[in-house]
């Protein structure tokens, strides 16, 4: 579903991604761990085409990110042509980024009606179903300011799903939440995983990584240090850098 080969990205003369290669299979939940500044967010943003890579190749569902095929030629996409490709990849951020002056339902239908030009009636119908799926059927007409952080994050998940992505990226989705609100968001993510969604999750929630994750990738200093079964990587890491990180966070 996602194939990354030797991904490189620099900001100025600082190389933040130093050749990341990994594969995410369809239906897999891959958890991405690593110290702050190791390049996790940048890597997700590259997959979603929010950052342009300096080297390497990225494919989502067999489609090369940033390129369009015509016949047997690859053409580089212009910036304004990347929106359609981006819609295949949903992204949920630490800060929920909802439109504050729109209701939960209006937030959810924004993408389908504006980007995908789906008829409003249909978008509303699907939007209500999505809000029900994240447990917020009764909050459709609430504004973000009237919702808890956990509820806002669930609206943000519903909003991403509204574009019918084939992959969902989560960048520390529970890090900004009060501890008692973390569980309700993880529950929604768990049910999404159970439904077969392909997910890449940057998280410090080791319990989630072990229970829901199929694979853990540990990143440090712009490199992929260790990948494997969540229990193996988290309980019996092979690499010194993984061991050092885990001894600090556990
Ligand atoms: P992580 O998510 O693992 O904490 P990031 O991907 O956010 O790491 O950041 C990796 C490194 O890239 C950090 O040193 C950060 O300061 C730097 N960085 C990220 N985005 C930018 C940017 N837009 N401009 C300059 N430096 C950036
Ligand atoms: Mg980050």
mmCIF file of C-alpha atoms and ligand atoms in Angstrom:
data_model
loop_
_atom_site.group_PDB
_atom_site.id
_atom_site.type_symbol
_atom_site.label_atom_id
_atom_site.label_comp_id
_atom_site.label_asym_id
_atom_site.label_seq_id
_atom_site.Cartn_x
_atom_site.Cartn_y
_atom_site.Cartn_z
ATOM 1 C CA UNK A 1 0.000 0.000 0.000
ATOM 2 C CA UNK A 2 2.888 2.343 0.814
ATOM 3 C CA UNK A 3 6.388 1.817 -0.502
ATOM 4 C CA UNK A 4 9.219 4.172 0.442
ATOM 5 C CA UNK A 5 12.645 3.793 -1.076
ATOM 6 C CA UNK A 6 15.670 5.733 0.167
ATOM 7 C CA UNK A 7 13.649 8.829 1.088
ATOM 8 C CA UNK A 8 15.814 11.867 1.665
ATOM 9 C CA UNK A 9 14.747 15.271 2.886
ATOM 10 C CA UNK A 10 16.758 18.280 4.010
ATOM 11 C CA UNK A 11 15.799 21.617 5.465
ATOM 12 C CA UNK A 12 18.548 24.021 4.482
ATOM 13 C CA UNK A 13 21.745 22.043 4.968
ATOM 14 C CA UNK A 14 20.294 19.797 7.670
ATOM 15 C CA UNK A 15 19.422 16.336 6.398
ATOM 16 C CA UNK A 16 16.345 15.275 8.350
ATOM 17 C CA UNK A 17 15.565 12.024 6.485
ATOM 18 C CA UNK A 18 18.701 10.097 5.547
ATOM 19 C CA UNK A 19 17.403 7.407 3.263
ATOM 20 C CA UNK A 20 14.252 5.827 4.711
ATOM 21 C CA UNK A 21 13.024 2.627 3.053
ATOM 22 C CA UNK A 22 9.995 0.730 4.242
ATOM 23 C CA UNK A 23 6.858 -1.035 3.036
ATOM 24 C CA UNK A 24 3.402 -0.929 4.575
ATOM 25 C CA UNK A 25 1.072 -3.698 3.454
ATOM 26 C CA UNK A 26 -2.641 -3.249 2.873
ATOM 27 C CA UNK A 27 -4.576 -3.548 6.123
ATOM 28 C CA UNK A 28 -1.439 -3.216 8.227
ATOM 29 C CA UNK A 29 -1.119 -0.960 11.260
ATOM 30 C CA UNK A 30 2.456 0.292 11.395
ATOM 31 C CA UNK A 31 3.529 2.220 14.482
ATOM 32 C CA UNK A 32 6.369 4.677 14.103
ATOM 33 C CA UNK A 33 8.383 5.429 17.213
ATOM 34 C CA UNK A 34 11.413 7.495 17.943
ATOM 35 C CA UNK A 35 12.822 10.432 19.847
ATOM 36 C CA UNK A 36 11.641 13.964 19.203
ATOM 37 C CA UNK A 37 13.351 15.422 16.144
ATOM 38 C CA UNK A 38 14.076 12.034 14.556
ATOM 39 C CA UNK A 39 12.027 12.898 11.455
ATOM 40 C CA UNK A 40 8.752 11.028 12.086
ATOM 41 C CA UNK A 41 6.449 13.954 11.253
ATOM 42 C CA UNK A 42 8.528 14.892 8.241
ATOM 43 C CA UNK A 43 8.278 11.339 6.935
ATOM 44 C CA UNK A 44 4.471 11.330 7.282
ATOM 45 C CA UNK A 45 4.284 14.726 5.619
ATOM 46 C CA UNK A 46 6.299 13.376 2.675
ATOM 47 C CA UNK A 47 3.877 10.460 2.245
ATOM 48 C CA UNK A 48 1.027 12.974 2.202
ATOM 49 C CA UNK A 49 2.902 15.228 -0.205
ATOM 50 C CA UNK A 50 2.889 18.096 2.282
ATOM 51 C CA UNK A 51 6.672 18.048 1.864
ATOM 52 C CA UNK A 52 8.480 17.426 -1.378
ATOM 53 C CA UNK A 53 11.206 14.799 -1.073
ATOM 54 C CA UNK A 54 14.753 15.574 -2.213
ATOM 55 C CA UNK A 55 15.608 12.010 -3.115
ATOM 56 C CA UNK A 56 14.186 8.519 -3.314
ATOM 57 C CA UNK A 57 10.776 7.288 -4.399
ATOM 58 C CA UNK A 58 7.392 6.984 -2.746
ATOM 59 C CA UNK A 59 4.378 5.020 -3.934
ATOM 60 C CA UNK A 60 0.891 4.856 -2.479
ATOM 61 C CA UNK A 61 -1.285 2.097 -3.922
ATOM 62 C CA UNK A 62 1.154 1.697 -6.770
ATOM 63 C CA UNK A 63 0.933 5.368 -7.715
ATOM 64 C CA UNK A 64 4.172 7.322 -7.543
ATOM 65 C CA UNK A 65 3.724 10.334 -5.261
ATOM 66 C CA UNK A 66 4.339 13.596 -7.087
ATOM 67 C CA UNK A 67 4.100 12.008 -10.532
ATOM 68 C CA UNK A 68 1.452 11.125 -13.082
ATOM 69 C CA UNK A 69 1.762 8.356 -15.614
ATOM 70 C CA UNK A 70 0.717 8.835 -19.194
ATOM 71 C CA UNK A 71 1.494 5.876 -21.415
ATOM 72 C CA UNK A 72 4.900 4.739 -20.284
ATOM 73 C CA UNK A 73 6.086 8.219 -19.315
ATOM 74 C CA UNK A 74 6.158 9.717 -15.823
ATOM 75 C CA UNK A 75 5.384 13.424 -15.529
ATOM 76 C CA UNK A 76 6.174 15.382 -12.402
ATOM 77 C CA UNK A 77 3.007 16.924 -10.953
ATOM 78 C CA UNK A 78 2.771 20.668 -10.475
ATOM 79 C CA UNK A 79 1.983 21.855 -6.973
ATOM 80 C CA UNK A 80 -1.714 22.536 -7.768
ATOM 81 C CA UNK A 81 -2.100 19.037 -9.236
ATOM 82 C CA UNK A 82 -1.190 17.216 -6.029
ATOM 83 C CA UNK A 83 -4.544 17.641 -4.200
ATOM 84 C CA UNK A 84 -6.145 14.617 -5.863
ATOM 85 C CA UNK A 85 -3.233 12.362 -4.900
ATOM 86 C CA UNK A 86 -3.274 13.740 -1.371
ATOM 87 C CA UNK A 87 -6.944 12.773 -0.969
ATOM 88 C CA UNK A 88 -5.928 9.081 -1.021
ATOM 89 C CA UNK A 89 -3.942 9.683 2.141
ATOM 90 C CA UNK A 90 -5.802 10.866 5.231
ATOM 91 C CA UNK A 91 -3.904 12.635 7.960
ATOM 92 C CA UNK A 92 -4.735 13.320 11.583
ATOM 93 C CA UNK A 93 -2.543 15.734 13.522
ATOM 94 C CA UNK A 94 -1.741 16.267 17.173
ATOM 95 C CA UNK A 95 -3.631 19.569 17.022
ATOM 96 C CA UNK A 96 -7.015 18.710 15.594
ATOM 97 C CA UNK A 97 -7.075 21.595 13.088
ATOM 98 C CA UNK A 98 -10.874 21.785 12.827
ATOM 99 C CA UNK A 99 -12.502 24.886 11.366
ATOM 100 C CA UNK A 100 -13.664 26.674 14.524
ATOM 101 C CA UNK A 101 -16.636 28.419 12.925
ATOM 102 C CA UNK A 102 -18.085 25.269 11.397
ATOM 103 C CA UNK A 103 -20.056 22.562 13.157
ATOM 104 C CA UNK A 104 -18.782 19.006 13.464
ATOM 105 C CA UNK A 105 -20.881 17.942 10.473
ATOM 106 C CA UNK A 106 -19.807 20.968 8.404
ATOM 107 C CA UNK A 107 -16.176 20.118 9.150
ATOM 108 C CA UNK A 108 -16.721 16.562 7.964
ATOM 109 C CA UNK A 109 -18.480 17.471 4.695
ATOM 110 C CA UNK A 110 -16.068 20.270 3.719
ATOM 111 C CA UNK A 111 -13.616 17.989 1.874
ATOM 112 C CA UNK A 112 -16.182 15.908 -0.034
ATOM 113 C CA UNK A 113 -18.218 18.917 -1.172
ATOM 114 C CA UNK A 114 -15.348 21.307 -1.965
ATOM 115 C CA UNK A 115 -12.518 19.017 -3.102
ATOM 116 C CA UNK A 116 -14.487 16.096 -4.524
ATOM 117 C CA UNK A 117 -17.645 18.011 -5.549
ATOM 118 C CA UNK A 118 -19.948 15.374 -4.088
ATOM 119 C CA UNK A 119 -23.591 16.571 -3.933
ATOM 120 C CA UNK A 120 -24.279 18.177 -0.565
ATOM 121 C CA UNK A 121 -27.180 15.855 0.330
ATOM 122 C CA UNK A 122 -25.007 12.805 -0.188
ATOM 123 C CA UNK A 123 -22.083 14.342 1.733
ATOM 124 C CA UNK A 124 -24.391 15.109 4.673
ATOM 125 C CA UNK A 125 -25.747 11.573 4.686
ATOM 126 C CA UNK A 126 -22.233 10.082 4.628
ATOM 127 C CA UNK A 127 -20.993 12.679 7.123
ATOM 128 C CA UNK A 128 -23.668 11.673 9.633
ATOM 129 C CA UNK A 129 -22.701 8.018 9.235
ATOM 130 C CA UNK A 130 -19.059 8.883 9.846
ATOM 131 C CA UNK A 131 -19.889 10.883 12.970
ATOM 132 C CA UNK A 132 -21.887 7.884 14.197
ATOM 133 C CA UNK A 133 -18.909 5.655 13.486
ATOM 134 C CA UNK A 134 -16.695 7.761 15.791
ATOM 135 C CA UNK A 135 -19.429 7.841 18.426
ATOM 136 C CA UNK A 136 -20.554 11.426 17.855
ATOM 137 C CA UNK A 137 -23.938 11.089 16.141
ATOM 138 C CA UNK A 138 -25.455 13.469 18.692
ATOM 139 C CA UNK A 139 -22.773 16.151 18.232
ATOM 140 C CA UNK A 140 -23.265 16.898 14.525
ATOM 141 C CA UNK A 141 -24.390 20.469 15.166
ATOM 142 C CA UNK A 142 -21.850 21.295 17.853
ATOM 143 C CA UNK A 143 -18.972 23.675 17.170
ATOM 144 C CA UNK A 144 -15.406 22.562 18.024
ATOM 145 C CA UNK A 145 -15.331 24.929 21.002
ATOM 146 C CA UNK A 146 -18.304 23.049 22.469
ATOM 147 C CA UNK A 147 -16.504 19.689 22.241
ATOM 148 C CA UNK A 148 -13.808 18.112 24.404
ATOM 149 C CA UNK A 149 -10.371 17.506 22.936
ATOM 150 C CA UNK A 150 -11.136 13.819 22.519
ATOM 151 C CA UNK A 151 -14.388 14.596 20.718
ATOM 152 C CA UNK A 152 -12.637 17.133 18.476
ATOM 153 C CA UNK A 153 -10.006 14.574 17.561
ATOM 154 C CA UNK A 154 -12.740 12.068 16.702
ATOM 155 C CA UNK A 155 -14.363 14.681 14.443
ATOM 156 C CA UNK A 156 -10.958 15.168 12.814
ATOM 157 C CA UNK A 157 -10.748 11.412 12.183
ATOM 158 C CA UNK A 158 -14.248 11.417 10.661
ATOM 159 C CA UNK A 159 -13.265 14.376 8.491
ATOM 160 C CA UNK A 160 -10.235 12.503 7.150
ATOM 161 C CA UNK A 161 -12.305 9.387 6.478
ATOM 162 C CA UNK A 162 -14.831 11.451 4.513
ATOM 163 C CA UNK A 163 -12.377 11.622 1.612
ATOM 164 C CA UNK A 164 -12.294 7.794 1.535
ATOM 165 C CA UNK A 165 -8.518 7.509 1.886
ATOM 166 C CA UNK A 166 -6.733 4.226 1.258
ATOM 167 C CA UNK A 167 -4.188 4.993 3.991
ATOM 168 C CA UNK A 168 -4.553 6.929 7.231
ATOM 169 C CA UNK A 169 -1.600 8.692 8.828
ATOM 170 C CA UNK A 170 -1.765 9.658 12.497
ATOM 171 C CA UNK A 171 0.838 12.035 13.912
ATOM 172 C CA UNK A 172 0.752 11.729 17.708
ATOM 173 C CA UNK A 173 -3.048 11.928 17.693
ATOM 174 C CA UNK A 174 -3.394 11.678 21.467
ATOM 175 C CA UNK A 175 -0.394 13.733 22.608
ATOM 176 C CA UNK A 176 -2.382 16.952 23.077
ATOM 177 C CA UNK A 177 -5.168 15.276 25.038
ATOM 178 C CA UNK A 178 -5.818 15.125 28.758
ATOM 179 C CA UNK A 179 -5.028 11.577 29.921
ATOM 180 C CA UNK A 180 -8.671 10.643 30.533
ATOM 181 C CA UNK A 181 -9.553 11.470 26.889
ATOM 182 C CA UNK A 182 -6.822 9.370 25.268
ATOM 183 C CA UNK A 183 -8.760 6.105 25.478
ATOM 184 C CA UNK A 184 -11.787 7.216 23.446
ATOM 185 C CA UNK A 185 -9.546 8.280 20.542
ATOM 186 C CA UNK A 186 -7.494 5.070 20.692
ATOM 187 C CA UNK A 187 -10.769 3.094 20.703
ATOM 188 C CA UNK A 188 -11.844 4.778 17.452
ATOM 189 C CA UNK A 189 -8.425 4.043 15.949
ATOM 190 C CA UNK A 190 -8.636 0.439 17.091
ATOM 191 C CA UNK A 191 -12.030 -0.041 15.426
ATOM 192 C CA UNK A 192 -10.693 1.593 12.275
ATOM 193 C CA UNK A 193 -7.820 -0.905 12.316
ATOM 194 C CA UNK A 194 -10.304 -3.757 12.835
ATOM 195 C CA UNK A 195 -12.207 -2.566 9.759
ATOM 196 C CA UNK A 196 -9.069 -3.205 7.694
ATOM 197 C CA UNK A 197 -7.774 0.331 7.241
ATOM 198 C CA UNK A 198 -4.067 0.667 6.455
ATOM 199 C CA UNK A 199 -2.601 2.956 9.106
ATOM 200 C CA UNK A 200 0.723 4.544 9.959
ATOM 201 C CA UNK A 201 0.656 5.793 13.523
ATOM 202 C CA UNK A 202 3.297 7.943 15.181
ATOM 203 C CA UNK A 203 2.650 7.393 18.853
ATOM 204 C CA UNK A 204 4.140 7.078 22.296
ATOM 205 C CA UNK A 205 1.261 4.813 23.359
ATOM 206 C CA UNK A 206 3.173 1.562 23.773
ATOM 207 C CA UNK A 207 0.020 -0.327 24.784
ATOM 208 C CA UNK A 208 -1.662 0.633 21.521
ATOM 209 C CA UNK A 209 1.442 -0.302 19.534
ATOM 210 C CA UNK A 210 1.514 -3.762 21.132
ATOM 211 C CA UNK A 211 -2.220 -4.479 20.973
ATOM 212 C CA UNK A 212 -3.152 -2.949 17.644
ATOM 213 C CA UNK A 213 0.134 -2.579 15.770
ATOM 214 C CA UNK A 214 1.238 -5.280 13.353
ATOM 215 C CA UNK A 215 4.717 -3.836 13.096
ATOM 216 C CA UNK A 216 6.814 -1.209 14.873
ATOM 217 C CA UNK A 217 9.395 0.910 13.104
ATOM 218 C CA UNK A 218 11.894 2.699 15.304
ATOM 219 C CA UNK A 219 13.445 5.856 13.870
ATOM 220 C CA UNK A 220 16.357 7.882 15.191
ATOM 221 C CA UNK A 221 18.304 10.734 13.661
ATOM 222 C CA UNK A 222 16.592 10.484 10.264
ATOM 223 C CA UNK A 223 17.210 6.767 9.886
ATOM 224 C CA UNK A 224 15.145 3.636 10.310
ATOM 225 C CA UNK A 225 16.997 1.829 13.074
ATOM 226 C CA UNK A 226 14.880 -1.247 13.724
ATOM 227 C CA UNK A 227 11.626 -2.774 12.499
ATOM 228 C CA UNK A 228 9.710 -5.790 13.640
ATOM 229 C CA UNK A 229 6.956 -7.381 15.636
ATOM 230 C CA UNK A 230 5.750 -4.863 18.275
ATOM 231 C CA UNK A 231 6.391 -7.188 21.205
ATOM 232 C CA UNK A 232 9.880 -8.012 19.980
ATOM 233 C CA UNK A 233 10.894 -4.397 19.296
ATOM 234 C CA UNK A 234 9.348 -2.982 22.467
ATOM 235 C CA UNK A 235 10.248 -5.754 24.892
ATOM 236 C CA UNK A 236 13.466 -7.097 23.440
ATOM 237 C CA UNK A 237 14.961 -4.467 21.131
ATOM 238 C CA UNK A 238 18.094 -5.471 19.264
ATOM 239 C CA UNK A 239 19.613 -2.083 18.541
ATOM 240 C CA UNK A 240 21.357 0.040 21.204
ATOM 241 C CA UNK A 241 19.541 3.208 20.074
ATOM 242 C CA UNK A 242 16.141 1.499 20.457
ATOM 243 C CA UNK A 243 17.180 0.163 23.876
ATOM 244 C CA UNK A 244 18.289 3.628 25.008
ATOM 245 C CA UNK A 245 15.034 5.249 23.862
ATOM 246 C CA UNK A 246 12.795 2.631 25.428
ATOM 247 C CA UNK A 247 14.652 2.725 28.730
ATOM 248 C CA UNK A 248 13.780 6.438 28.915
ATOM 249 C CA UNK A 249 10.107 6.277 27.942
ATOM 250 C CA UNK A 250 8.993 3.064 29.667
HETATM 251 P P1 LIG B 1 9.730 14.282 14.888
HETATM 252 O O1 LIG B 1 8.331 14.303 14.356
HETATM 253 O O2 LIG B 1 10.329 12.913 14.916
HETATM 254 O O3 LIG B 1 9.821 14.941 16.231
HETATM 255 P P2 LIG B 1 10.287 16.180 12.788
HETATM 256 O O4 LIG B 1 10.050 15.471 11.521
HETATM 257 O O5 LIG B 1 9.210 17.098 13.263
HETATM 258 O O6 LIG B 1 10.663 15.115 13.923
HETATM 259 O O7 LIG B 1 11.597 17.018 12.692
HETATM 260 C C1 LIG B 1 12.844 16.481 12.307
HETATM 261 C C2 LIG B 1 13.861 17.597 12.231
HETATM 262 O O8 LIG B 1 13.520 18.448 11.135
HETATM 263 C C3 LIG B 1 13.922 18.483 13.455
HETATM 264 O O9 LIG B 1 15.259 18.803 13.709
HETATM 265 C C4 LIG B 1 13.141 19.702 13.045
HETATM 266 O O10 LIG B 1 13.595 20.835 13.719
HETATM 267 C C5 LIG B 1 13.429 19.783 11.566
HETATM 268 N N1 LIG B 1 12.320 20.411 10.786
HETATM 269 C C6 LIG B 1 11.073 19.913 10.646
HETATM 270 N N2 LIG B 1 10.315 20.695 9.846
HETATM 271 C C7 LIG B 1 11.117 21.725 9.481
HETATM 272 C C8 LIG B 1 10.942 22.878 8.643
HETATM 273 N N3 LIG B 1 9.776 23.124 8.023
HETATM 274 N N4 LIG B 1 11.993 23.703 8.494
HETATM 275 C C9 LIG B 1 13.177 23.457 9.092
HETATM 276 N N5 LIG B 1 13.408 22.404 9.880
HETATM 277 C C10 LIG B 1 12.404 21.538 10.079
HETATM 278 MG MG1 LIG B 2 6.572 14.950 15.208
#
